Tab-separated table of C-alpha atoms in Angstrom:
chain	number	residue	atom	x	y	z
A	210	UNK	CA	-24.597	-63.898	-34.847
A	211	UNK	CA	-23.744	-67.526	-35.512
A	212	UNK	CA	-24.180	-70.430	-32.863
A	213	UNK	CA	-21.346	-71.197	-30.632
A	214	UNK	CA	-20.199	-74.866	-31.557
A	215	UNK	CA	-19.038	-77.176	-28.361
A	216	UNK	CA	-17.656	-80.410	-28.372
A	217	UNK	CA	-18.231	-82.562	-25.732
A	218	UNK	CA	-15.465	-85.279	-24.391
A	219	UNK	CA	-18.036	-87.476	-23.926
A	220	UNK	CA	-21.897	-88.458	-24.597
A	221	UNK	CA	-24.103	-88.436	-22.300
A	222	UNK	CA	-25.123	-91.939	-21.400
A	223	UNK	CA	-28.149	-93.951	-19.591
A	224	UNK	CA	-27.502	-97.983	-19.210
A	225	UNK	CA	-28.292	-100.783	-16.653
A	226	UNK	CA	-25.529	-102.709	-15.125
A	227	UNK	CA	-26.851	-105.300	-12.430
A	228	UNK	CA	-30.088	-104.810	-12.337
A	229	UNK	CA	-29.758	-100.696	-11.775
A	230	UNK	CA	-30.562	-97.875	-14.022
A	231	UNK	CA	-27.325	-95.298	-14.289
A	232	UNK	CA	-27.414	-92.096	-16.364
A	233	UNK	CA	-24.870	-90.559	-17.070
A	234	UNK	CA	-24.929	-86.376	-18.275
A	235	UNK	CA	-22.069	-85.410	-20.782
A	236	UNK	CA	-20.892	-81.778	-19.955
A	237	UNK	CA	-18.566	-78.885	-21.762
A	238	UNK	CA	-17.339	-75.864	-20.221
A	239	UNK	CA	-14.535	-72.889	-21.738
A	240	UNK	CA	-14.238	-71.917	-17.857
A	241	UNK	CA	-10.295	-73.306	-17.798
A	242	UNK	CA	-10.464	-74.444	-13.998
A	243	UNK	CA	-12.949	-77.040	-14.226
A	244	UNK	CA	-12.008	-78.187	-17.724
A	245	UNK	CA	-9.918	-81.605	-15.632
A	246	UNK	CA	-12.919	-81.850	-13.386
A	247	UNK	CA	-14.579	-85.467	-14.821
A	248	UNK	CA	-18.037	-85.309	-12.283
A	249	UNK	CA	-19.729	-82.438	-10.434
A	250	UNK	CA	-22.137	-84.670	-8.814
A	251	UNK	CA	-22.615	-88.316	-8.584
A	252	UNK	CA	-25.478	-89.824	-6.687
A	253	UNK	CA	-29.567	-91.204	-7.146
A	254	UNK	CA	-32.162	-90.195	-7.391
A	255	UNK	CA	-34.995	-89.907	-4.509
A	256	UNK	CA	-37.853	-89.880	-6.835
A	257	UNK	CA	-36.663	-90.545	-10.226
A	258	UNK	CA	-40.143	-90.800	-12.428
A	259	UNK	CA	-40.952	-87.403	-11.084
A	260	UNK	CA	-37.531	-86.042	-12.107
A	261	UNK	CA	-38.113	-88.154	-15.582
A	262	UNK	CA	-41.066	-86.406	-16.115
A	263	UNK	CA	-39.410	-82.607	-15.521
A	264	UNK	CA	-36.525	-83.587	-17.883
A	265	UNK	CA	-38.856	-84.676	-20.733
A	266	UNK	CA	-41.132	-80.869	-20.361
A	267	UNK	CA	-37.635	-79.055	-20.328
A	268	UNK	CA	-36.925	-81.275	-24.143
A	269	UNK	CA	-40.374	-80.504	-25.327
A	270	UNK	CA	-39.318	-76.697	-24.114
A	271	UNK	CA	-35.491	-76.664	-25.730
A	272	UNK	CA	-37.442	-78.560	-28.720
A	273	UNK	CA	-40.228	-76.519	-29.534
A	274	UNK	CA	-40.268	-72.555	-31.566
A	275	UNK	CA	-43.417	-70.219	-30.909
A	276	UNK	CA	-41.755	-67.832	-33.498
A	277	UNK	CA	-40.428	-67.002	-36.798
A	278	UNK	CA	-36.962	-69.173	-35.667
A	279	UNK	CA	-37.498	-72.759	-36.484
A	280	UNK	CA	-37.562	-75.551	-33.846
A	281	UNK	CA	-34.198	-77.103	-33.078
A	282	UNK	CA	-32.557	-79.075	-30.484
A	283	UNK	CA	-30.822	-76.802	-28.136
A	284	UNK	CA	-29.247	-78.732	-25.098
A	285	UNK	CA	-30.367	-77.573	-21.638
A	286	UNK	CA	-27.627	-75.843	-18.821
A	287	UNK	CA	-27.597	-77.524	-15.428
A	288	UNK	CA	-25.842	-75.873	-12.190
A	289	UNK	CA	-24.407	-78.451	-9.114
A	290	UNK	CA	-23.533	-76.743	-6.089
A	291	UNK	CA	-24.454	-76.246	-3.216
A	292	UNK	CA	-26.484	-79.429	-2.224
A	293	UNK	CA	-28.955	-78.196	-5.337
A	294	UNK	CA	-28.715	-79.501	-9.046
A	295	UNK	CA	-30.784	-76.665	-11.606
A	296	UNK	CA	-31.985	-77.502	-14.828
A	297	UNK	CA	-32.500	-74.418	-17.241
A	298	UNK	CA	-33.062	-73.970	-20.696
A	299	UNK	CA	-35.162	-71.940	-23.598
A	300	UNK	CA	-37.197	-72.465	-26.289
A	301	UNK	CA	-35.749	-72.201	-29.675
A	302	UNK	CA	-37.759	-68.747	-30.282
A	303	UNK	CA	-36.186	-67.246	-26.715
A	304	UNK	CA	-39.954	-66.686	-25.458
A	305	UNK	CA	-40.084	-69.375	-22.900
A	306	UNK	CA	-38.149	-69.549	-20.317
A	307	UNK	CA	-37.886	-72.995	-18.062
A	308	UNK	CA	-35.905	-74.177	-14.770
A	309	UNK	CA	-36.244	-77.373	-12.529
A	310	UNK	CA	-34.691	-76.804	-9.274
A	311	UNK	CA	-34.027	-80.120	-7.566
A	312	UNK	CA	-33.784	-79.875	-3.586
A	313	UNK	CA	-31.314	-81.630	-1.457
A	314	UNK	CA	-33.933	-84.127	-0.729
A	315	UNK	CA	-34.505	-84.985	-4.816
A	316	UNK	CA	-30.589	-86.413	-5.062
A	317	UNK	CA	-28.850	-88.547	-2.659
A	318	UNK	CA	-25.185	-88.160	-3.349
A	319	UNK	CA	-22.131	-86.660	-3.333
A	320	UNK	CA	-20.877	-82.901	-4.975
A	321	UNK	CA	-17.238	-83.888	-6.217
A	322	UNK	CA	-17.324	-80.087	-7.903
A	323	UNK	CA	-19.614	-77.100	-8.273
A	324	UNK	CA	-20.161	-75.829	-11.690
A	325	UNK	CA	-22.486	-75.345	-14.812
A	326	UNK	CA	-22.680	-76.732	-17.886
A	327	UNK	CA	-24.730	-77.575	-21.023
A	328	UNK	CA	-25.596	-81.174	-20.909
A	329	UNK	CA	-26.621	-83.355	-24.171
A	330	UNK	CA	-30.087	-84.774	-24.187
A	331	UNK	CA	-29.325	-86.766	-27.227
A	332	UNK	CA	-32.706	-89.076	-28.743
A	333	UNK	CA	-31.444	-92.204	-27.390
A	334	UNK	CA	-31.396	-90.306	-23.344
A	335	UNK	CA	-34.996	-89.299	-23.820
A	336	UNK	CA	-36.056	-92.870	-25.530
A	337	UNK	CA	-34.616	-94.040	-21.940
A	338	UNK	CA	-36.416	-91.236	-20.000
A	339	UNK	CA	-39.838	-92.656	-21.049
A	340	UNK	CA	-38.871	-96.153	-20.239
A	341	UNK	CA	-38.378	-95.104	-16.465
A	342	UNK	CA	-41.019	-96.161	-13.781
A	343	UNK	CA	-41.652	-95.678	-10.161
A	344	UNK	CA	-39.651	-97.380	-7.903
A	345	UNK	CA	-36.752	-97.503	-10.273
A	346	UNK	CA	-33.142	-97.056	-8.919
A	347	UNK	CA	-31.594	-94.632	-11.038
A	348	UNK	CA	-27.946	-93.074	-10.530
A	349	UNK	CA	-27.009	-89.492	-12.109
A	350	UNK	CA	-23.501	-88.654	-12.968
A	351	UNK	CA	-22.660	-84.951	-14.002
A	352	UNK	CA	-19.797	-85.349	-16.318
A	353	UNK	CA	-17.808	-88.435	-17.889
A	354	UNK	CA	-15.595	-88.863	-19.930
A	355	UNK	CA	-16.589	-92.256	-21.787
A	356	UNK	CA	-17.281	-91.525	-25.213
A	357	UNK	CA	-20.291	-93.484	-26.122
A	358	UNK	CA	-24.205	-93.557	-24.562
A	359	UNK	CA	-25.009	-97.191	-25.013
A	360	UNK	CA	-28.834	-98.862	-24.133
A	361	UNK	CA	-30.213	-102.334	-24.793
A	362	UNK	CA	-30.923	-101.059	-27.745
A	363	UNK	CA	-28.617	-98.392	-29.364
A	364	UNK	CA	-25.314	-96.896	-29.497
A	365	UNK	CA	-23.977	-93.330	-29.746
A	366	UNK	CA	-20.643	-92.128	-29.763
A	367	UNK	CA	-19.650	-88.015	-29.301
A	368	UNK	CA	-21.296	-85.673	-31.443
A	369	UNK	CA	-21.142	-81.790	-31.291
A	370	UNK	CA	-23.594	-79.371	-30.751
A	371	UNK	CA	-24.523	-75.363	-30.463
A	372	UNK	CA	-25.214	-73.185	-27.897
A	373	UNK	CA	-26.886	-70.108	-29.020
A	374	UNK	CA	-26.070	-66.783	-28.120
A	375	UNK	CA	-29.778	-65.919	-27.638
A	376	UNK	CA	-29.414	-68.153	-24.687
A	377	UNK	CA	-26.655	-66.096	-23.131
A	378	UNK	CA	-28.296	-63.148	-23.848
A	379	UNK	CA	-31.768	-64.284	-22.636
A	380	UNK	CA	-30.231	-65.607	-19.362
A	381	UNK	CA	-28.950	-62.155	-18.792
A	382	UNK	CA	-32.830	-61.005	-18.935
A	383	UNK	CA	-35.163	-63.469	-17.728
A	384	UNK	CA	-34.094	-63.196	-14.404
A	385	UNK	CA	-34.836	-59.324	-14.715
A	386	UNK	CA	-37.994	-59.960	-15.246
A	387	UNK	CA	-38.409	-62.793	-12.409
A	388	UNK	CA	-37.414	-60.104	-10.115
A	389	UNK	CA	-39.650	-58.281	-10.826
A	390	UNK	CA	-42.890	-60.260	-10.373
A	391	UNK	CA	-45.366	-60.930	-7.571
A	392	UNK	CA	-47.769	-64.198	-6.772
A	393	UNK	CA	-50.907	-64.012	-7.980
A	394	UNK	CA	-52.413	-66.617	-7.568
A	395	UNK	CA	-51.725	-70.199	-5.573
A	396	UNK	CA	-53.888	-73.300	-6.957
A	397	UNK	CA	-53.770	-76.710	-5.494
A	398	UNK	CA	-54.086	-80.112	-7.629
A	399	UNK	CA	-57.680	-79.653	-7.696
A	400	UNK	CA	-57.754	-76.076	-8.537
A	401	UNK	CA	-55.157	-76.476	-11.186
A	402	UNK	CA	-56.991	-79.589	-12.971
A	403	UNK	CA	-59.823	-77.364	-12.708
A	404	UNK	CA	-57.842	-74.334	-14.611
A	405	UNK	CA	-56.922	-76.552	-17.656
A	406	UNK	CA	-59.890	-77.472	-18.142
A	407	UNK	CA	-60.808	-74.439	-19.601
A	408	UNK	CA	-58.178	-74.287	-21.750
A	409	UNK	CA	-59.248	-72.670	-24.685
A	410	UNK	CA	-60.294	-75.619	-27.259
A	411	UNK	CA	-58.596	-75.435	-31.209
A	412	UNK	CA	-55.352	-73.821	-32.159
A	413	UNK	CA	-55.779	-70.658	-30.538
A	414	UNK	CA	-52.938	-68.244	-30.061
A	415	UNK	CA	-53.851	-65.147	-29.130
A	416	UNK	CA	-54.273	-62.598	-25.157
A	417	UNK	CA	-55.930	-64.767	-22.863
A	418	UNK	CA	-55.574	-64.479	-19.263
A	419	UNK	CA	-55.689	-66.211	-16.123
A	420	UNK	CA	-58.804	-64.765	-14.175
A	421	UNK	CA	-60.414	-65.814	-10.715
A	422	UNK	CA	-64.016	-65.358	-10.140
A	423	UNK	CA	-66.171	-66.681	-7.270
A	424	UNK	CA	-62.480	-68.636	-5.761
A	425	UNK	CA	-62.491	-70.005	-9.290
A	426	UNK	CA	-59.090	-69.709	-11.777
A	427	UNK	CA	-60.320	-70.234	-15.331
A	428	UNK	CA	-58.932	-68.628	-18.858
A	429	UNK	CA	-60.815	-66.284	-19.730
A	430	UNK	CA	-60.345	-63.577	-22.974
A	431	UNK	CA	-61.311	-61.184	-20.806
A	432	UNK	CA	-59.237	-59.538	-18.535
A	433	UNK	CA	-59.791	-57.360	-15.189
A	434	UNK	CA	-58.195	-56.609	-11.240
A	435	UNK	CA	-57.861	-60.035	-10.354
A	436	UNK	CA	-56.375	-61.748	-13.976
A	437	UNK	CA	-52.776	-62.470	-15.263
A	438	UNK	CA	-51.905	-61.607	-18.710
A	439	UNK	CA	-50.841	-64.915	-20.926
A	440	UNK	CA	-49.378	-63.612	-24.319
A	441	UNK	CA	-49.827	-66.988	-26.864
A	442	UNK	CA	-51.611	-68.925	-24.254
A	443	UNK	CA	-51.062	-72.209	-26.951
A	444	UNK	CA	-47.362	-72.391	-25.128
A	445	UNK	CA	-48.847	-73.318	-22.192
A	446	UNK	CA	-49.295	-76.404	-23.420
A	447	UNK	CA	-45.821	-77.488	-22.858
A	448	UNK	CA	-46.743	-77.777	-19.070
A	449	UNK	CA	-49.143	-80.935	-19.978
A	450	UNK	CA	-46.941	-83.619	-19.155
A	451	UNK	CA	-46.660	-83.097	-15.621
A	452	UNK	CA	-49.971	-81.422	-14.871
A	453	UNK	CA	-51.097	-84.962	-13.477
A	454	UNK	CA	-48.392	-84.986	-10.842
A	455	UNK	CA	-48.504	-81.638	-9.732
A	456	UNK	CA	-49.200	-81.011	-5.956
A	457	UNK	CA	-49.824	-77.069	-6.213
A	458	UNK	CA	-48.784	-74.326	-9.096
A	459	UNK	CA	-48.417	-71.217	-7.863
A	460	UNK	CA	-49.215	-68.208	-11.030
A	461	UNK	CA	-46.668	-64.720	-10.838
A	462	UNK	CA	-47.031	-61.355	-12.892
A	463	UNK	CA	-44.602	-58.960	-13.478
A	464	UNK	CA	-45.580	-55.363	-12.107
A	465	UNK	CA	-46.097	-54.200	-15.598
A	466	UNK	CA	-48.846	-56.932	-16.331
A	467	UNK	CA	-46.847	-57.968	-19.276
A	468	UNK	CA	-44.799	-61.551	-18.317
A	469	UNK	CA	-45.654	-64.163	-16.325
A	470	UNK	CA	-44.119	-67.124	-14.733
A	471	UNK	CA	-46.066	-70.731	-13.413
A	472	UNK	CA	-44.344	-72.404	-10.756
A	473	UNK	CA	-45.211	-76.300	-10.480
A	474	UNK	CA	-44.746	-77.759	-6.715
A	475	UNK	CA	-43.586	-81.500	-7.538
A	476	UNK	CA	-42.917	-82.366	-3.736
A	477	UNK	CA	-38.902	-82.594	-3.909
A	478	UNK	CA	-38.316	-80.201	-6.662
A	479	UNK	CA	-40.176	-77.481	-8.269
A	480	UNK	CA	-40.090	-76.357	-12.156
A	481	UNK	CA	-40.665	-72.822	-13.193
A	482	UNK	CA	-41.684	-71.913	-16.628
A	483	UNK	CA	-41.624	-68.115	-17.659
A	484	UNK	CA	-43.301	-67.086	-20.719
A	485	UNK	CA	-42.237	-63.683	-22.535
A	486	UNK	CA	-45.028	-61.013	-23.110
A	487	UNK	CA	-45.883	-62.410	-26.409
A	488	UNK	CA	-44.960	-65.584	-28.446
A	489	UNK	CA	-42.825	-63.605	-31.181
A	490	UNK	CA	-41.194	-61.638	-28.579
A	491	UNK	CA	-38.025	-63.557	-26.901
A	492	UNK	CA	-36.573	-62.996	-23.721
A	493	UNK	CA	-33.091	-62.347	-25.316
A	494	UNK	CA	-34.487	-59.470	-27.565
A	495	UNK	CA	-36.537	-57.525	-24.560
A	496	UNK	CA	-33.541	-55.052	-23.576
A	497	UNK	CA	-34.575	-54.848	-19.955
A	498	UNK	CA	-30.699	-55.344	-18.594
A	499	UNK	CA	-29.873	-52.086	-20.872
A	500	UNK	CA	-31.037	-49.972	-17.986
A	501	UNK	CA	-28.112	-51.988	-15.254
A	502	UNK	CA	-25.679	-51.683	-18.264
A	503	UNK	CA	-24.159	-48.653	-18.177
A	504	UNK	CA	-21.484	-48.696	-15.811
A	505	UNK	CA	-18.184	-50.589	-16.779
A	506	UNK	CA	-17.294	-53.524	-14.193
A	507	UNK	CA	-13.771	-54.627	-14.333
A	508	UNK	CA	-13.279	-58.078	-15.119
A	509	UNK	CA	-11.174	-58.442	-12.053
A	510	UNK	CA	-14.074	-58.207	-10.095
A	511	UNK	CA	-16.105	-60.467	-11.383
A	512	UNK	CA	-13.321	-62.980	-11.609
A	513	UNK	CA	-13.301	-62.187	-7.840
A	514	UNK	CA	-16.907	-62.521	-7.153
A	515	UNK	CA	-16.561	-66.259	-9.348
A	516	UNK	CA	-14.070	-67.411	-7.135
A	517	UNK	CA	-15.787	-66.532	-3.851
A	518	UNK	CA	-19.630	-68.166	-5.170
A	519	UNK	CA	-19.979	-71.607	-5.952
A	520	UNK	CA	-22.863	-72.488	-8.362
A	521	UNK	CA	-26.752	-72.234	-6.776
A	522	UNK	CA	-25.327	-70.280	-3.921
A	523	UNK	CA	-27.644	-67.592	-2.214
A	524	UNK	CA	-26.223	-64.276	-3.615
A	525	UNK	CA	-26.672	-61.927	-0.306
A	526	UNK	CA	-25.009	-58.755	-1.435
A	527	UNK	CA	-25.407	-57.271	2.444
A	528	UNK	CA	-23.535	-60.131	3.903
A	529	UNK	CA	-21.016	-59.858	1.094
A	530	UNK	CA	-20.177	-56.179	1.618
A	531	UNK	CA	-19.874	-56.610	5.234
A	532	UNK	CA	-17.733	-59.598	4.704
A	533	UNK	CA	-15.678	-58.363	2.519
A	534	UNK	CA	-15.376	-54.809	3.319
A	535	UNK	CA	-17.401	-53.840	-0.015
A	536	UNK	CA	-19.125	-50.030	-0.480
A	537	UNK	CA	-22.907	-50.535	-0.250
A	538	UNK	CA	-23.064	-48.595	-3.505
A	539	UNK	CA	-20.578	-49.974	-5.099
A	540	UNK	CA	-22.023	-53.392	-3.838
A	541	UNK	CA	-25.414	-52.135	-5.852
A	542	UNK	CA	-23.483	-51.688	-8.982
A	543	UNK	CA	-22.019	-54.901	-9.085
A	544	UNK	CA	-24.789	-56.602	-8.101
A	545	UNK	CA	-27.009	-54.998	-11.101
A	546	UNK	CA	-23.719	-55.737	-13.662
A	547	UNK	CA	-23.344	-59.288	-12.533
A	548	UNK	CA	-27.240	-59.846	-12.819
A	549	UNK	CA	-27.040	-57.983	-16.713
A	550	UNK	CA	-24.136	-60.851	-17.931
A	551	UNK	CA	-26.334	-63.495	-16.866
A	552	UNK	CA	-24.370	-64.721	-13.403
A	553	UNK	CA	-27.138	-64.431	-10.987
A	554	UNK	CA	-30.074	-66.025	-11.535
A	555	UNK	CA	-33.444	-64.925	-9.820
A	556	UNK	CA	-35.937	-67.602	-7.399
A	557	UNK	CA	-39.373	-66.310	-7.326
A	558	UNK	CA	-40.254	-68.358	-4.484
A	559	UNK	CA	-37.469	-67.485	-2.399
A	560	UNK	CA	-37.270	-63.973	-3.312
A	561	UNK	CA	-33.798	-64.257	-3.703
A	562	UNK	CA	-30.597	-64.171	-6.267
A	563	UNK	CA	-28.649	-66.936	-6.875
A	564	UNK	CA	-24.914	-67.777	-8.152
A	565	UNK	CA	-24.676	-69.347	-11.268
A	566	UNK	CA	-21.073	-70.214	-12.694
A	567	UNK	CA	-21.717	-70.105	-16.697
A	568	UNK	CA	-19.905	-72.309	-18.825
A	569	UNK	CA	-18.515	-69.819	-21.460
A	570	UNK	CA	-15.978	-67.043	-20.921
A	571	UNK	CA	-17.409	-63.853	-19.198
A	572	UNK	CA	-15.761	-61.848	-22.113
A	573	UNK	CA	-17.973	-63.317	-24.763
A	574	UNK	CA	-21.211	-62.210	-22.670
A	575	UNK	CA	-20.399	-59.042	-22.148
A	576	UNK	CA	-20.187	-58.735	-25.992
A	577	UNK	CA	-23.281	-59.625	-26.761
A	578	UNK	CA	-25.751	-56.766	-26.817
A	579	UNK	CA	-25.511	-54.610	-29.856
A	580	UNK	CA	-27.422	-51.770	-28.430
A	581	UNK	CA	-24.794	-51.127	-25.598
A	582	UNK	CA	-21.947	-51.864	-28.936
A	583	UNK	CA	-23.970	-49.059	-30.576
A	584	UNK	CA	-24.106	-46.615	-27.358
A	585	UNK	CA	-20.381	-47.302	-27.068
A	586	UNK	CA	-20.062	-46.369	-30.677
A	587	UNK	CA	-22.093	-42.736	-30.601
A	588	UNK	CA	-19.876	-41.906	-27.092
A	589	UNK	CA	-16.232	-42.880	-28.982
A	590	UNK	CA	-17.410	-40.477	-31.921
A	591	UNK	CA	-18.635	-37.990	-29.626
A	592	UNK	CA	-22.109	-37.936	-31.463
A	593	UNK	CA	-23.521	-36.801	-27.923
A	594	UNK	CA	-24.367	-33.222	-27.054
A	595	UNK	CA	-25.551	-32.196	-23.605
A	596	UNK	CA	-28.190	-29.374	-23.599
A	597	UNK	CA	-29.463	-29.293	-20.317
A	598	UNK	CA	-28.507	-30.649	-17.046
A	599	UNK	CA	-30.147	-30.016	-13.932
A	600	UNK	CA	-30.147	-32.223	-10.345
A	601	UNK	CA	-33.384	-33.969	-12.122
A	602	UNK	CA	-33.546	-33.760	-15.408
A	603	UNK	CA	-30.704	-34.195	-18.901
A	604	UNK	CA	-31.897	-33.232	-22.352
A	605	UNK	CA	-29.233	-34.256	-24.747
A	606	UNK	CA	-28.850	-34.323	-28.749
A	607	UNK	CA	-27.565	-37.476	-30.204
A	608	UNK	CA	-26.770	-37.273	-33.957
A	609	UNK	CA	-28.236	-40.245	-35.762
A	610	UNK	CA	-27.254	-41.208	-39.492
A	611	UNK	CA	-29.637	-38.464	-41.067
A	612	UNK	CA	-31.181	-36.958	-38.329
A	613	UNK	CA	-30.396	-35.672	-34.701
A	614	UNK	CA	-32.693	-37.273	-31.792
A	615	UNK	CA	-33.382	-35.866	-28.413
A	616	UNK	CA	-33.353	-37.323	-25.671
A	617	UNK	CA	-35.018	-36.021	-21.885
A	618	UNK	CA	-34.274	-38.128	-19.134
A	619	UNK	CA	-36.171	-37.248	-15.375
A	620	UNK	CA	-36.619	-39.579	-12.437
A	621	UNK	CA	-39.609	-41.121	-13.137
A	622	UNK	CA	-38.688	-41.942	-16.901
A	623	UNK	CA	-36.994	-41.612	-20.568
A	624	UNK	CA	-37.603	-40.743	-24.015
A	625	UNK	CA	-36.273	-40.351	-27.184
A	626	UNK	CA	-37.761	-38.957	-30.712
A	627	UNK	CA	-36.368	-41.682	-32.217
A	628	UNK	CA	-38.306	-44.633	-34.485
A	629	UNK	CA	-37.252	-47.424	-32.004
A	630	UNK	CA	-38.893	-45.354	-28.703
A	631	UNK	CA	-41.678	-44.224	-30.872
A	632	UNK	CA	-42.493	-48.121	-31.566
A	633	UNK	CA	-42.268	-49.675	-28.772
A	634	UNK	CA	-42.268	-46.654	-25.494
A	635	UNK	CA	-39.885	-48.252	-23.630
A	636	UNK	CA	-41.312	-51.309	-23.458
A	637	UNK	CA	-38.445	-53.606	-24.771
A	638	UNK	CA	-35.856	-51.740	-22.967
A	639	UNK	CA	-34.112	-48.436	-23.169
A	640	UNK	CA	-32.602	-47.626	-27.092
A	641	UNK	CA	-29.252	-47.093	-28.278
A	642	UNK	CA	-29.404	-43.055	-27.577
A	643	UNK	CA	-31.004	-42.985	-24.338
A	644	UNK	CA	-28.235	-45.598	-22.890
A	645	UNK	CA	-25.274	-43.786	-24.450
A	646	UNK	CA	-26.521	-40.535	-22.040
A	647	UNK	CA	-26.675	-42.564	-19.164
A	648	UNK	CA	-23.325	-44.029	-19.925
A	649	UNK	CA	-21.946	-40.483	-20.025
A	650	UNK	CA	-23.943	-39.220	-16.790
């Protein structure tokens, strides 16, 4: 699947007019009702070399490939809404995962709008990133619609750039996988100077993990009760810049010992980096949202739920079916659908969804996955034959292109004889043949 090509109004900017600093973040959006909407948020910043030094890791992040796809500029997404301004983006390989959530204390301004959009980190924005010292005044715009980023030095006018599906489609995973992990481990400056410092020396790549012995964190090959599992431990790397400001970092695991997530405490805003369970394994390709996927949700409803939410909301789906007069269980299925197209983001700290209003229509996410296209495919031919069906357990026959597979489905699990289950055993989500029998149970 190709790129999807935007074309921002306007460039992002940074420039000093009397003495102050003012940067300026181009957006784009296909969402129609905020297409007239000039600035989300306009305001400064509280602590604006810390923030300087977040924006730079999430470039280095959006910059940088751990896998077979080359390295290539991808701009990052950033939510304003509800007193909160989020920073997300991916590496170009879809195995890293990174978000800077700035506080209410962080910005000191004014929310014109809620909404989320990609923003353009163009060269000339990051040249004036690294300029930035403490104490500076600087002023952050979301949205403009002047069509040139001029600096002492340099001036750029528009330009257009891509936003990759594998970012839609890892948004609509990562937070799966945030949801489902536990702390591990909480490290203070100290402690986490001390950690890095065992960073493995030379250009290794391979399992290391994250192991405490005598109150001690240290990488370690070797793995055991108290360790967390770091597939390509090199990407860990990209956490270097800020590792000198960082007052604690707090280490999660997901219950299957496969992904992990750091969180960095930076005082006024925090920055999460999630790495997939491997460096040639991306977050869009994992296939975890398969298993909420097979229940159609009208588009009406999610329409609904968009125009209810404003961006970086708490998403409290008790409060919202008593509000609203909502079935608990139907409450649970549209929670699950609106968390598989990418809408509701996941904090690990707060243990808690949140809103997030994407910039792209919600008909071109839903498209996305070609295993549920597939699933859909195999039900419309009525390539599915149920054997067995009891209050526990479906056996079912699925005709494949030279071969029929079976499938068994219990409560605790399912399986399939075919080559994609027999590869991987479920561990990068449910296949093709095993969703289309849920769909049609």
């Amino acid at each position: 699947m190709t790129d999807l090509l935007y074309h921002y109004n306007s460039a992002s900017t940074f420039s000093r007019e009397k003495g102050l600093n003012k940067l300026v973040l181009a957006h784009q959006t296909e969402i129609e009702s905020v297409n007239n909407i000039p600035c989300f948020f306009w305001g400064n910043l509280t602590d604006p070399y810390v923030t300087a030094k977040c924006w730079r890791t999430i470039a280095k992040v959006v910059r940088s490939s751990f896998g077979p796809i080359p390295p290539s500029l991808r701009d990052p997404i950033i939510s304003a809404g509800s007193e909160r301004i989020r920073f997300e983006g991916f590496s170009s390989c879809n195995g890293v995962y990174v978000r800077l959530d700035m506080k209410p204390e962080a910005i000191d301004g004014e929310f014109i709008a809620n909404g989320t959009t990609n923003v353009d980190f163009n060269d000339p924005m990051l040249n004036a990133l690294n300029s930035i010292q403490k104490n500076e005044r600087v002023t952050l715009s979301v949205g403009q619609k002047d069509m040139q980023v001029i600096t002492g030095k340099s001036k750029v006018t528009e330009k257009k750039v891509s936003l990759p599906p594998r970012w839609i489609k890892g948004l609509t995973s990562v937070q799966l996988y945030l949801a489902d992990m536990d702390l591990k481990f909480e490290l203070n400056k100290i402690q986490a100077i001390q950690l890095f410092q065992t960073f493995p020396k030379g250009n290794t790549k391979g399992e290391f993990f994250i192991s405490r012995k005598a109150g001690k964190c240290m990488f370690s090959t070797l793995g055991g009760n108290d360790s967390v599992r770091i597939g390509g431990v090199h990407r860990l790397r990209l956490l270097e810049g800020i590792l000198p400001i960082v007052d604690k970092i707090y280490v999660y695991e997901s219950t299957d010992g496969q992904t992990c997530a750091l969180v960095c405490e930076l005082g006024k805003m925090q920055l999460l980096m999630a790495f997939s369970p491997d460096a040639y394994r991306g977050f869009s390709g994992e296939g975890k949202v398969l298993d909420t996927m097979t229940e159609n949700l009208p588009m009406e409803w999610i329409y609904g739920i968009n125009s209810l939410l404003k961006s970086n909301e708490t998403f409290d789906p008790t409060l919202l079916s008593i509000e609203h007069d909502i079935d608990f269980g139907m409450m649970e299925n549209l929670t699950s659908s609106l968390s598989s197209i990418g809408l509701l983001g996941y904090d690990v700290m707060e243990r808690n969804h949140f809103y997030r209003q994407l910039p792209f229509k919600t008909e071109r996410i839903v498209s996305m996955n070609p295993r549920l296209k597939n699933a859909k495919a195999l039900i419309a031919k009525e390539h599915i034959t149920i054997a067995k069906k009891t209050a526990d357990t479906i056996e079912a026959l699925v005709k494949g292109t030279d071969v029929t597979h079976k499938v068994v489905i219990d409560s605790n699990s399912a399986r399939c004889t075919c080559q994609w289950f027999t590869e991987y055993q479920g561990k990068r989500g449910i296949c093709k043949h095993v969703l289309a029998v849920k769909m049609m149970n």
